[in-house]
């Protein structure tokens, strides 16, 4: 969770949260944080609720919902985060999710993303994985795909680390212009 250091993280929204794993990890380490994790899957959110209950975590809320139409008022969250979820969202939904994140983020809020990326060395291995395991639109997040969409929606990119020659992931921290 180093990507979240240095800013306000009192009220966090996790997009495509599944079982709420990232929210739970954050909330267990920072007791003053309240994290809300939203995902379309009732099965995954049910699993997440059981895990939260078994661990006694009460500062995470799991919500079944669509990241392209967030059910929250404007300026609700300090931070929006997504861990390996945005590549799963179809193009139009992903663009709507970014616009919705702008709406629900407080001015100066941050969007923190970790997602797949195409490595520069032996990239064919990621191409094969994507062809077999992921939806056809998933590679749109590679390279500057997400970075460019964030910039188009008023974010300043504070950090972008690509997969490089040996990795499989990228990390992005973007701040919403105040």
PDB file of C-alpha atoms in Angstrom:
ATOM      1  CA  UNK A   1       0.000   0.000   0.000  1.00  0.00           C
ATOM      2  CA  UNK A   2       2.985   2.348  -0.445  1.00  0.00           C
ATOM      3  CA  UNK A   3       1.155   3.998  -3.311  1.00  0.00           C
ATOM      4  CA  UNK A   4      -1.330   5.433  -0.822  1.00  0.00           C
ATOM      5  CA  UNK A   5       1.291   7.068   1.391  1.00  0.00           C
ATOM      6  CA  UNK A   6       1.530  10.817   1.646  1.00  0.00           C
ATOM      7  CA  UNK A   7      -2.107  11.794   1.120  1.00  0.00           C
ATOM      8  CA  UNK A   8      -5.482  11.691   2.810  1.00  0.00           C
ATOM      9  CA  UNK A   9      -6.828   8.180   2.961  1.00  0.00           C
ATOM     10  CA  UNK A  10      -9.701   8.532   5.404  1.00  0.00           C
ATOM     11  CA  UNK A  11     -12.493   7.671   2.987  1.00  0.00           C
ATOM     12  CA  UNK A  12     -11.481   5.324   0.161  1.00  0.00           C
ATOM     13  CA  UNK A  13     -13.431   3.805  -2.706  1.00  0.00           C
ATOM     14  CA  UNK A  14     -12.163   0.604  -4.331  1.00  0.00           C
ATOM     15  CA  UNK A  15     -13.396  -0.036  -7.884  1.00  0.00           C
ATOM     16  CA  UNK A  16     -13.876  -3.593  -9.147  1.00  0.00           C
ATOM     17  CA  UNK A  17     -13.101  -4.748  -5.631  1.00  0.00           C
ATOM     18  CA  UNK A  18     -14.322  -8.347  -5.850  1.00  0.00           C
ATOM     19  CA  UNK A  19     -13.984  -9.695  -2.315  1.00  0.00           C
ATOM     20  CA  UNK A  20     -12.655  -6.338  -1.114  1.00  0.00           C
ATOM     21  CA  UNK A  21      -9.153  -7.723  -0.589  1.00  0.00           C
ATOM     22  CA  UNK A  22      -7.310  -4.418  -1.165  1.00  0.00           C
ATOM     23  CA  UNK A  23      -9.817  -2.519   0.981  1.00  0.00           C
ATOM     24  CA  UNK A  24      -9.434  -5.073   3.764  1.00  0.00           C
ATOM     25  CA  UNK A  25      -5.633  -4.892   3.634  1.00  0.00           C
ATOM     26  CA  UNK A  26      -5.763  -1.104   3.794  1.00  0.00           C
ATOM     27  CA  UNK A  27      -8.351  -1.014   6.574  1.00  0.00           C
ATOM     28  CA  UNK A  28      -6.470  -3.550   8.703  1.00  0.00           C
ATOM     29  CA  UNK A  29      -3.333  -1.407   8.512  1.00  0.00           C
ATOM     30  CA  UNK A  30      -5.050   1.955   8.979  1.00  0.00           C
ATOM     31  CA  UNK A  31      -7.826   1.800  11.567  1.00  0.00           C
ATOM     32  CA  UNK A  32      -9.027   5.364  10.848  1.00  0.00           C
ATOM     33  CA  UNK A  33      -9.679   4.562   7.184  1.00  0.00           C
ATOM     34  CA  UNK A  34     -13.141   3.663   5.993  1.00  0.00           C
ATOM     35  CA  UNK A  35     -13.008   1.783   2.687  1.00  0.00           C
ATOM     36  CA  UNK A  36     -15.925   1.057   0.396  1.00  0.00           C
ATOM     37  CA  UNK A  37     -15.416  -1.663  -2.202  1.00  0.00           C
ATOM     38  CA  UNK A  38     -17.798  -1.880  -5.160  1.00  0.00           C
ATOM     39  CA  UNK A  39     -18.130  -4.819  -7.541  1.00  0.00           C
ATOM     40  CA  UNK A  40     -20.804  -6.235  -9.853  1.00  0.00           C
ATOM     41  CA  UNK A  41     -20.520  -9.775  -8.486  1.00  0.00           C
ATOM     42  CA  UNK A  42     -22.865 -10.711  -5.639  1.00  0.00           C
ATOM     43  CA  UNK A  43     -20.909 -13.952  -5.185  1.00  0.00           C
ATOM     44  CA  UNK A  44     -17.589 -12.169  -4.665  1.00  0.00           C
ATOM     45  CA  UNK A  45     -19.037  -9.544  -2.346  1.00  0.00           C
ATOM     46  CA  UNK A  46     -20.668 -12.327  -0.293  1.00  0.00           C
ATOM     47  CA  UNK A  47     -17.284 -14.073   0.062  1.00  0.00           C
ATOM     48  CA  UNK A  48     -15.747 -10.750   1.037  1.00  0.00           C
ATOM     49  CA  UNK A  49     -18.383 -10.094   3.697  1.00  0.00           C
ATOM     50  CA  UNK A  50     -17.666 -13.478   5.271  1.00  0.00           C
ATOM     51  CA  UNK A  51     -13.927 -12.729   5.298  1.00  0.00           C
ATOM     52  CA  UNK A  52     -14.469  -9.316   6.858  1.00  0.00           C
ATOM     53  CA  UNK A  53     -16.701 -10.818   9.563  1.00  0.00           C
ATOM     54  CA  UNK A  54     -14.263 -13.638  10.331  1.00  0.00           C
ATOM     55  CA  UNK A  55     -11.420 -11.136  10.740  1.00  0.00           C
ATOM     56  CA  UNK A  56     -13.489  -8.639  12.730  1.00  0.00           C
ATOM     57  CA  UNK A  57     -12.943  -5.855  10.200  1.00  0.00           C
ATOM     58  CA  UNK A  58     -15.691  -3.254  10.570  1.00  0.00           C
ATOM     59  CA  UNK A  59     -14.271  -0.309   8.625  1.00  0.00           C
ATOM     60  CA  UNK A  60     -14.928  -1.775   5.153  1.00  0.00           C
ATOM     61  CA  UNK A  61     -18.245  -1.763   3.325  1.00  0.00           C
ATOM     62  CA  UNK A  62     -18.786  -4.065   0.359  1.00  0.00           C
ATOM     63  CA  UNK A  63     -21.316  -2.915  -2.223  1.00  0.00           C
ATOM     64  CA  UNK A  64     -22.781  -4.672  -5.252  1.00  0.00           C
ATOM     65  CA  UNK A  65     -22.801  -2.088  -7.995  1.00  0.00           C
ATOM     66  CA  UNK A  66     -21.529  -0.824 -11.316  1.00  0.00           C
ATOM     67  CA  UNK A  67     -18.330   1.236 -11.397  1.00  0.00           C
ATOM     68  CA  UNK A  68     -19.694   3.006 -14.491  1.00  0.00           C
ATOM     69  CA  UNK A  69     -22.582   4.468 -12.430  1.00  0.00           C
ATOM     70  CA  UNK A  70     -21.356   4.984  -8.868  1.00  0.00           C
ATOM     71  CA  UNK A  71     -24.137   5.343  -6.275  1.00  0.00           C
ATOM     72  CA  UNK A  72     -22.365   8.083  -4.291  1.00  0.00           C
ATOM     73  CA  UNK A  73     -22.719  11.851  -4.088  1.00  0.00           C
ATOM     74  CA  UNK A  74     -20.169  14.233  -5.572  1.00  0.00           C
ATOM     75  CA  UNK A  75     -16.964  14.810  -3.554  1.00  0.00           C
ATOM     76  CA  UNK A  76     -17.459  11.715  -1.356  1.00  0.00           C
ATOM     77  CA  UNK A  77     -13.983  10.148  -1.293  1.00  0.00           C
ATOM     78  CA  UNK A  78     -10.380  11.185  -0.629  1.00  0.00           C
ATOM     79  CA  UNK A  79      -8.991   8.327  -2.696  1.00  0.00           C
ATOM     80  CA  UNK A  80     -10.255   5.970  -5.366  1.00  0.00           C
ATOM     81  CA  UNK A  81      -8.241   2.803  -5.969  1.00  0.00           C
ATOM     82  CA  UNK A  82      -8.349  -0.164  -8.278  1.00  0.00           C
ATOM     83  CA  UNK A  83      -6.232  -3.303  -8.011  1.00  0.00           C
ATOM     84  CA  UNK A  84      -6.307  -5.432 -11.167  1.00  0.00           C
ATOM     85  CA  UNK A  85      -9.884  -4.546 -12.018  1.00  0.00           C
ATOM     86  CA  UNK A  86      -9.992  -1.896 -14.712  1.00  0.00           C
ATOM     87  CA  UNK A  87      -8.722  -4.176 -17.465  1.00  0.00           C
ATOM     88  CA  UNK A  88     -11.824  -6.322 -16.861  1.00  0.00           C
ATOM     89  CA  UNK A  89     -14.228  -3.464 -17.567  1.00  0.00           C
ATOM     90  CA  UNK A  90     -15.349  -2.976 -21.186  1.00  0.00           C
ATOM     91  CA  UNK A  91     -14.040   0.198 -22.837  1.00  0.00           C
ATOM     92  CA  UNK A  92     -17.159   2.357 -22.447  1.00  0.00           C
ATOM     93  CA  UNK A  93     -17.629   1.226 -18.840  1.00  0.00           C
ATOM     94  CA  UNK A  94     -13.974   1.933 -18.014  1.00  0.00           C
ATOM     95  CA  UNK A  95     -14.259   5.459 -19.424  1.00  0.00           C
ATOM     96  CA  UNK A  96     -17.451   5.996 -17.425  1.00  0.00           C
ATOM     97  CA  UNK A  97     -15.739   4.650 -14.297  1.00  0.00           C
ATOM     98  CA  UNK A  98     -12.959   7.215 -14.698  1.00  0.00           C
ATOM     99  CA  UNK A  99     -15.507  10.031 -15.177  1.00  0.00           C
ATOM    100  CA  UNK A 100     -17.471   8.771 -12.172  1.00  0.00           C
ATOM    101  CA  UNK A 101     -14.258   8.714 -10.131  1.00  0.00           C
ATOM    102  CA  UNK A 102     -13.721  12.382 -10.991  1.00  0.00           C
ATOM    103  CA  UNK A 103     -17.243  13.106  -9.765  1.00  0.00           C
ATOM    104  CA  UNK A 104     -16.974  11.259  -6.433  1.00  0.00           C
ATOM    105  CA  UNK A 105     -13.420  12.358  -5.617  1.00  0.00           C
ATOM    106  CA  UNK A 106     -12.890  15.454  -3.514  1.00  0.00           C
ATOM    107  CA  UNK A 107     -10.805  18.169  -5.204  1.00  0.00           C
ATOM    108  CA  UNK A 108      -7.159  17.185  -4.871  1.00  0.00           C
ATOM    109  CA  UNK A 109      -8.152  13.546  -4.318  1.00  0.00           C
ATOM    110  CA  UNK A 110      -6.115  10.697  -5.735  1.00  0.00           C
ATOM    111  CA  UNK A 111      -6.737   7.740  -8.002  1.00  0.00           C
ATOM    112  CA  UNK A 112      -4.373   4.854  -7.273  1.00  0.00           C
ATOM    113  CA  UNK A 113      -4.223   2.007  -9.774  1.00  0.00           C
ATOM    114  CA  UNK A 114      -2.332  -1.250 -10.055  1.00  0.00           C
ATOM    115  CA  UNK A 115      -3.155  -3.245 -13.168  1.00  0.00           C
ATOM    116  CA  UNK A 116      -1.723  -5.422 -15.896  1.00  0.00           C
ATOM    117  CA  UNK A 117       0.852  -4.143 -18.354  1.00  0.00           C
ATOM    118  CA  UNK A 118       2.767  -5.625 -21.277  1.00  0.00           C
ATOM    119  CA  UNK A 119       6.394  -6.266 -20.445  1.00  0.00           C
ATOM    120  CA  UNK A 120       8.937  -4.983 -22.922  1.00  0.00           C
ATOM    121  CA  UNK A 121      10.970  -8.206 -22.944  1.00  0.00           C
ATOM    122  CA  UNK A 122       9.196 -11.383 -24.069  1.00  0.00           C
ATOM    123  CA  UNK A 123       5.960  -9.445 -24.447  1.00  0.00           C
ATOM    124  CA  UNK A 124       4.554 -12.318 -26.481  1.00  0.00           C
ATOM    125  CA  UNK A 125       4.017 -14.192 -23.207  1.00  0.00           C
ATOM    126  CA  UNK A 126       1.596 -11.496 -22.030  1.00  0.00           C
ATOM    127  CA  UNK A 127      -0.032 -11.439 -25.471  1.00  0.00           C
ATOM    128  CA  UNK A 128      -0.682 -15.173 -25.189  1.00  0.00           C
ATOM    129  CA  UNK A 129      -2.009 -14.863 -21.652  1.00  0.00           C
ATOM    130  CA  UNK A 130      -4.328 -12.036 -22.688  1.00  0.00           C
ATOM    131  CA  UNK A 131      -5.634 -13.929 -25.694  1.00  0.00           C
ATOM    132  CA  UNK A 132      -6.461 -17.014 -23.628  1.00  0.00           C
ATOM    133  CA  UNK A 133      -7.480 -15.579 -20.259  1.00  0.00           C
ATOM    134  CA  UNK A 134      -8.708 -11.993 -20.587  1.00  0.00           C
ATOM    135  CA  UNK A 135     -11.369 -10.076 -22.523  1.00  0.00           C
ATOM    136  CA  UNK A 136     -10.324  -8.651 -25.894  1.00  0.00           C
ATOM    137  CA  UNK A 137     -10.471  -5.034 -24.619  1.00  0.00           C
ATOM    138  CA  UNK A 138      -8.163  -5.685 -21.631  1.00  0.00           C
ATOM    139  CA  UNK A 139      -4.909  -4.656 -23.393  1.00  0.00           C
ATOM    140  CA  UNK A 140      -6.306  -1.111 -23.707  1.00  0.00           C
ATOM    141  CA  UNK A 141      -4.906  -0.454 -20.204  1.00  0.00           C
ATOM    142  CA  UNK A 142      -1.346  -1.292 -21.286  1.00  0.00           C
ATOM    143  CA  UNK A 143       1.372   1.319 -21.676  1.00  0.00           C
ATOM    144  CA  UNK A 144      -0.166   4.757 -21.344  1.00  0.00           C
ATOM    145  CA  UNK A 145      -3.721   3.568 -22.010  1.00  0.00           C
ATOM    146  CA  UNK A 146      -4.928   4.321 -18.482  1.00  0.00           C
ATOM    147  CA  UNK A 147      -2.594   7.278 -18.015  1.00  0.00           C
ATOM    148  CA  UNK A 148      -3.949   8.979 -21.140  1.00  0.00           C
ATOM    149  CA  UNK A 149      -7.569   8.443 -20.066  1.00  0.00           C
ATOM    150  CA  UNK A 150      -6.817   9.869 -16.608  1.00  0.00           C
ATOM    151  CA  UNK A 151      -5.154  12.964 -18.100  1.00  0.00           C
ATOM    152  CA  UNK A 152      -8.119  13.502 -20.431  1.00  0.00           C
ATOM    153  CA  UNK A 153     -10.347  13.627 -17.358  1.00  0.00           C
ATOM    154  CA  UNK A 154      -8.435  16.224 -15.346  1.00  0.00           C
ATOM    155  CA  UNK A 155      -5.880  14.135 -13.463  1.00  0.00           C
ATOM    156  CA  UNK A 156      -2.221  14.976 -13.038  1.00  0.00           C
ATOM    157  CA  UNK A 157      -0.021  11.881 -13.113  1.00  0.00           C
ATOM    158  CA  UNK A 158       2.202  11.827 -10.024  1.00  0.00           C
ATOM    159  CA  UNK A 159       3.616   8.365 -10.600  1.00  0.00           C
ATOM    160  CA  UNK A 160       3.523   5.829 -13.425  1.00  0.00           C
ATOM    161  CA  UNK A 161       5.711   2.778 -13.282  1.00  0.00           C
ATOM    162  CA  UNK A 162       5.298   0.482 -16.253  1.00  0.00           C
ATOM    163  CA  UNK A 163       6.000  -3.233 -16.363  1.00  0.00           C
ATOM    164  CA  UNK A 164       9.400  -2.712 -17.944  1.00  0.00           C
ATOM    165  CA  UNK A 165      11.345  -5.673 -19.337  1.00  0.00           C
ATOM    166  CA  UNK A 166      10.490  -8.249 -16.674  1.00  0.00           C
ATOM    167  CA  UNK A 167       7.236  -7.217 -15.005  1.00  0.00           C
ATOM    168  CA  UNK A 168       3.567  -7.866 -15.614  1.00  0.00           C
ATOM    169  CA  UNK A 169       2.048  -4.899 -13.814  1.00  0.00           C
ATOM    170  CA  UNK A 170       1.977  -1.134 -13.787  1.00  0.00           C
ATOM    171  CA  UNK A 171       1.212   1.303 -11.006  1.00  0.00           C
ATOM    172  CA  UNK A 172      -0.281   4.758 -11.348  1.00  0.00           C
ATOM    173  CA  UNK A 173      -0.979   7.528  -8.845  1.00  0.00           C
ATOM    174  CA  UNK A 174      -2.956  10.453 -10.233  1.00  0.00           C
ATOM    175  CA  UNK A 175      -4.223  13.565  -8.464  1.00  0.00           C
ATOM    176  CA  UNK A 176      -7.462  15.267  -9.427  1.00  0.00           C
ATOM    177  CA  UNK A 177      -6.798  18.903 -10.126  1.00  0.00           C
ATOM    178  CA  UNK A 178      -8.366  21.095  -7.464  1.00  0.00           C
TER     179      UNK A 178
END
